[in-house]
Short mmCIF file of N, CA and C in Angstrom, two decimals:
data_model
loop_
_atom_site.label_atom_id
_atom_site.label_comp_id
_atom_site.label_asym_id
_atom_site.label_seq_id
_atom_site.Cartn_x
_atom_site.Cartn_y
_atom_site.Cartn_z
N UNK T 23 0.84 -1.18 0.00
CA UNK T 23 0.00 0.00 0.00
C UNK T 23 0.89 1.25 0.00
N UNK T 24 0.44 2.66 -0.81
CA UNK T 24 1.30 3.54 -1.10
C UNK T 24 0.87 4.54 0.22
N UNK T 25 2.20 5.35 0.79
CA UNK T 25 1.08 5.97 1.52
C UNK T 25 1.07 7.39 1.34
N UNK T 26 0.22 8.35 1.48
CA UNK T 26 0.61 9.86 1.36
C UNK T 26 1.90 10.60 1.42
N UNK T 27 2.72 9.62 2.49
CA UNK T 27 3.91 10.58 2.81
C UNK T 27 4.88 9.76 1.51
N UNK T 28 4.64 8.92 1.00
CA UNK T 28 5.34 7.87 0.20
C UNK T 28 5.32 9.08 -1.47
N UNK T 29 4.33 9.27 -1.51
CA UNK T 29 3.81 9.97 -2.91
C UNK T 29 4.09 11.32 -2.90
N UNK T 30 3.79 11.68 -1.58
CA UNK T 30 4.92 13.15 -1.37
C UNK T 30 6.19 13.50 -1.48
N UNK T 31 6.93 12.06 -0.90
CA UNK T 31 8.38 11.49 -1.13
C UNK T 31 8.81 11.78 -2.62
N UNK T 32 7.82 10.85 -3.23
CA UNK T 32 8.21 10.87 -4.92
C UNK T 32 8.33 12.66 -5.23
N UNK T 33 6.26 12.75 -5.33
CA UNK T 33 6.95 14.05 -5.81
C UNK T 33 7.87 15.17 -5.92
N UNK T 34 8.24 15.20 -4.40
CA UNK T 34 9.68 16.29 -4.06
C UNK T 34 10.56 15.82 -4.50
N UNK T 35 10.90 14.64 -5.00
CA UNK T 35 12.18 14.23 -5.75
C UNK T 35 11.92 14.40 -7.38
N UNK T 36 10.65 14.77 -7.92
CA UNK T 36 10.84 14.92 -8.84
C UNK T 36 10.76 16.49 -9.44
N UNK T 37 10.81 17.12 -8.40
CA UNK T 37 11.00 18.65 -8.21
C UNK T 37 12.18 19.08 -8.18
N UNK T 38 12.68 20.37 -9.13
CA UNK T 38 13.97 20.70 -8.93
C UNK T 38 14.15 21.42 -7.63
N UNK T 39 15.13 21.05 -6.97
CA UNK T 39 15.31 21.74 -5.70
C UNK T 39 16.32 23.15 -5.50
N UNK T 40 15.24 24.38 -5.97
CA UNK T 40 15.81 25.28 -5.96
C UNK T 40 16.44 26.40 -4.34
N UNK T 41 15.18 25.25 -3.60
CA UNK T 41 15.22 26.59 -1.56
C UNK T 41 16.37 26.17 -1.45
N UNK T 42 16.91 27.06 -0.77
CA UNK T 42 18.15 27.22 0.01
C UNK T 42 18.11 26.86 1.49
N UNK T 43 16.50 26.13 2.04
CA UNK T 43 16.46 26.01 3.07
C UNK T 43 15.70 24.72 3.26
N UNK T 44 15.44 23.54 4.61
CA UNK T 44 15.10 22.34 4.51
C UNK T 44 13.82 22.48 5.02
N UNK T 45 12.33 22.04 4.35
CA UNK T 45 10.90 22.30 4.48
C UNK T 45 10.64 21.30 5.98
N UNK T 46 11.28 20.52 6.21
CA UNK T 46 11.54 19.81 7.64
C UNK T 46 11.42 20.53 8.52
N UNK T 47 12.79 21.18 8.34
CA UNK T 47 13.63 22.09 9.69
C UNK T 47 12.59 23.28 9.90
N UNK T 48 12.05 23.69 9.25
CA UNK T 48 11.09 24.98 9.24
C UNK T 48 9.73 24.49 9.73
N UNK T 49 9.19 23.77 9.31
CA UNK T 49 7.91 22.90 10.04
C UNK T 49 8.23 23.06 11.37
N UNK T 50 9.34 22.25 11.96
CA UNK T 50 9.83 22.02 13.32
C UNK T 50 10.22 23.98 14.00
N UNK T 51 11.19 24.39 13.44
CA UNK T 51 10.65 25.94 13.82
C UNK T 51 9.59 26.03 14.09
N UNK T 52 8.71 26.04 13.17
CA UNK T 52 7.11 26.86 13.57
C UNK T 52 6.62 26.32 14.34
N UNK T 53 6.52 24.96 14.42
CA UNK T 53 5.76 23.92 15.74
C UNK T 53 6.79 24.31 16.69
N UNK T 54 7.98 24.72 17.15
CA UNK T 54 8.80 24.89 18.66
C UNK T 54 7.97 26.44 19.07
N UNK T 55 7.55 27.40 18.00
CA UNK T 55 7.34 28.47 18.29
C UNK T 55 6.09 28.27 18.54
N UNK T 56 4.94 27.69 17.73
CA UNK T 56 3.90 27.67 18.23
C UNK T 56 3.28 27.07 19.94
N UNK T 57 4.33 26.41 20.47
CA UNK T 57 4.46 25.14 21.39
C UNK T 57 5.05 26.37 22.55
N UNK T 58 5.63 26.95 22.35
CA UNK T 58 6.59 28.10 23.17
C UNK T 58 5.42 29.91 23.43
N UNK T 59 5.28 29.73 22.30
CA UNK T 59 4.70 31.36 22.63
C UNK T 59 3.36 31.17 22.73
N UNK T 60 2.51 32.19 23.46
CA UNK T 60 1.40 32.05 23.06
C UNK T 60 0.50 32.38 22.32
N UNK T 61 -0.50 32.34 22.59
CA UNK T 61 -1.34 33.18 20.91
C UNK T 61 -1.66 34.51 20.93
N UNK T 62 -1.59 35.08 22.12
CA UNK T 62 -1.31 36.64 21.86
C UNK T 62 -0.11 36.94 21.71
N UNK T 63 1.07 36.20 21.86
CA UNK T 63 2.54 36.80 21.25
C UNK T 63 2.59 36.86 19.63
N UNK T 64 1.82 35.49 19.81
CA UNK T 64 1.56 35.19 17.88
C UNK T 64 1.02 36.38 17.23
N UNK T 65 -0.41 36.53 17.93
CA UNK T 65 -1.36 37.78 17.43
C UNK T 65 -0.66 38.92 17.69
N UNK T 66 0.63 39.39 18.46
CA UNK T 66 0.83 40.82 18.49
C UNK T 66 1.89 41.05 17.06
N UNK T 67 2.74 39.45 16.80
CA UNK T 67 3.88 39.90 15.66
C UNK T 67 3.26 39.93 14.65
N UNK T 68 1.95 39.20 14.27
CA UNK T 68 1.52 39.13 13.09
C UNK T 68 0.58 40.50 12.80
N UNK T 69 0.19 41.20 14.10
CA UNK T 69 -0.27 42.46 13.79
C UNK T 69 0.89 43.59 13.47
N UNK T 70 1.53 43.73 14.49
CA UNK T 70 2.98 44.21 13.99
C UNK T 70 3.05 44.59 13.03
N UNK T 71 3.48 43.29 11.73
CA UNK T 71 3.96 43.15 10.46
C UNK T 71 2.72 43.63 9.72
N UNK T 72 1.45 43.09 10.22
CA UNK T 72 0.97 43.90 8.82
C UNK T 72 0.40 45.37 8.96
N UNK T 73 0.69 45.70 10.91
CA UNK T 73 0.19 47.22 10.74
C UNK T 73 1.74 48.29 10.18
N UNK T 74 2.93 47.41 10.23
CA UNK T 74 4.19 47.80 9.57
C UNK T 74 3.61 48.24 7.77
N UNK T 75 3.70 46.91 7.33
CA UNK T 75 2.83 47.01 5.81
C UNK T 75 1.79 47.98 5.66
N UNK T 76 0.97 48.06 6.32
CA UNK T 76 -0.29 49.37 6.12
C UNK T 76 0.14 50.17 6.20
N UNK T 77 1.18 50.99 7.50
CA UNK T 77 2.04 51.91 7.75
C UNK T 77 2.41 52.42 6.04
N UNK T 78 3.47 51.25 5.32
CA UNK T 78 4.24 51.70 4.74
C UNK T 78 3.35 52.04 2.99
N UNK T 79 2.15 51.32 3.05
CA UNK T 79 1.58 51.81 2.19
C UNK T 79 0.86 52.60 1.91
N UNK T 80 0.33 53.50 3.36
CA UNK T 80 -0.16 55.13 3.67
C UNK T 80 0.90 55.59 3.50
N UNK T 81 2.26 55.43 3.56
CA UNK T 81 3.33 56.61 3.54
C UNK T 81 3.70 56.72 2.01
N UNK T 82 3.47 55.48 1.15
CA UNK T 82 4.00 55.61 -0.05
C UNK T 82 2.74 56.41 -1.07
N UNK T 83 1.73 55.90 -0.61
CA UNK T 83 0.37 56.94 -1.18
C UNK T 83 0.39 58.10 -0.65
N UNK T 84 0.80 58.65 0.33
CA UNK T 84 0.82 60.05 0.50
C UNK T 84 1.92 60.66 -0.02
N UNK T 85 2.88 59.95 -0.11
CA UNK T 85 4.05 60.40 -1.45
C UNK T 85 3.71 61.04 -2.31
N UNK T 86 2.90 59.90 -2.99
CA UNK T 86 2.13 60.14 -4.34
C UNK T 86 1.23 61.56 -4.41
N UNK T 87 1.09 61.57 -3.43
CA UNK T 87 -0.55 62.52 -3.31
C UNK T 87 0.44 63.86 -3.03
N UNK T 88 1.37 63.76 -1.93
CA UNK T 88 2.35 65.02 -2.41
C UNK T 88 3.02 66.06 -3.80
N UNK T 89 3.31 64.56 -4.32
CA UNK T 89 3.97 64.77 -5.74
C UNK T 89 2.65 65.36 -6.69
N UNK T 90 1.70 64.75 -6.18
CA UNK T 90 0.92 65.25 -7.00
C UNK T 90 0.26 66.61 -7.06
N UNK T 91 0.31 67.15 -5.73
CA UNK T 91 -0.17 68.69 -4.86
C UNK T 91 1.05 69.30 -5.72
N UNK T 92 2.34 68.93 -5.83
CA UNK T 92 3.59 69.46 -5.80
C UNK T 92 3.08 70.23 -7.57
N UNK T 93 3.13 68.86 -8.43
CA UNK T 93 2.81 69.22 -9.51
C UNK T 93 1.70 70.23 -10.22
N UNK T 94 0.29 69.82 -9.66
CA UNK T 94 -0.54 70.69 -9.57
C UNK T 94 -0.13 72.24 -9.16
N UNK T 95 0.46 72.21 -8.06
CA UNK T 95 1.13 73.81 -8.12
C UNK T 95 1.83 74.58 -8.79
N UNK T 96 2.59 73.75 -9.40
CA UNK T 96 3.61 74.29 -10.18
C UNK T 96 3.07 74.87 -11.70
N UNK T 97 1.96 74.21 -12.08
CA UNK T 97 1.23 74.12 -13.12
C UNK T 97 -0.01 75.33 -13.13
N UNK T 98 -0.35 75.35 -11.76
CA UNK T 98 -0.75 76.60 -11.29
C UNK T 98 -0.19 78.07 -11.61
N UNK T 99 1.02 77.91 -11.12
CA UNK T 99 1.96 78.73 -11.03
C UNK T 99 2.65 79.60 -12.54
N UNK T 100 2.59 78.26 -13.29
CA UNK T 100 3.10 78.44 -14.57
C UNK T 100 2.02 79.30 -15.01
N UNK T 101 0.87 78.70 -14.99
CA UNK T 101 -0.35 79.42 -15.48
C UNK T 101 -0.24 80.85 -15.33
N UNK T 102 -0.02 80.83 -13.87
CA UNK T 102 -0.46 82.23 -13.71
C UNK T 102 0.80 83.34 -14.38
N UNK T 103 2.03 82.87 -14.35
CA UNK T 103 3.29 83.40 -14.91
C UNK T 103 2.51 83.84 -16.44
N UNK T 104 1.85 82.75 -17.23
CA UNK T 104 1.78 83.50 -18.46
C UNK T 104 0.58 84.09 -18.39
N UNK T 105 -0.73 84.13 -17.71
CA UNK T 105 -1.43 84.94 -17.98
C UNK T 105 -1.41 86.10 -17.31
N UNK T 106 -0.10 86.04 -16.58
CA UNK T 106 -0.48 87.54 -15.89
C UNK T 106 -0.44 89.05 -16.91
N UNK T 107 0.23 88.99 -17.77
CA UNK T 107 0.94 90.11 -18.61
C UNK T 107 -0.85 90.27 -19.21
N UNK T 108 -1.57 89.31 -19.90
CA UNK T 108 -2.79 89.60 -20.42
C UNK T 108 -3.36 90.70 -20.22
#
């Protein structure tokens, strides 16, 4: 009889093995950490990281929205440079 972990066996061997790291050893990481911390340590890094990420994607849209005030002014500005003489 074949068994799941048998056919999993195969397939990863017939996969080129490009990670630089062992899918074992990392399982066992996450199960020592899950086994060790608790679930509000869990829930505070994983908020962390993605209120980090939200952070950084309000700062890069307000970039934008700068550059864009920036431009708009300048365009303003130009405007008014040539119609002032009118």
């Amino acid at each position: 009889m074949v068994t799941l972990v048998a056919l999993q066996g195969q397939y990863d061997n017939m996969l080129p093995y490009d990670d630089d790291y062992d899918d074992a050893r990392v399982e066992q990481i996450v199960d020592d950490y899950l086994t060790e911390w608790s679930a509000a340590d869990l829930l505070e890094i994983l908020s962390g990281n993605i209120l980090r990420g939200a952070e950084e994607a309000l700062e890069r849209e307000a970039i934008k929205q700068c550059k864009q005030e920036a431009a708009e002014a300048q365009a303003e500005y130009e405007y008014n440079l040539k119609t002032w003489d009118e």
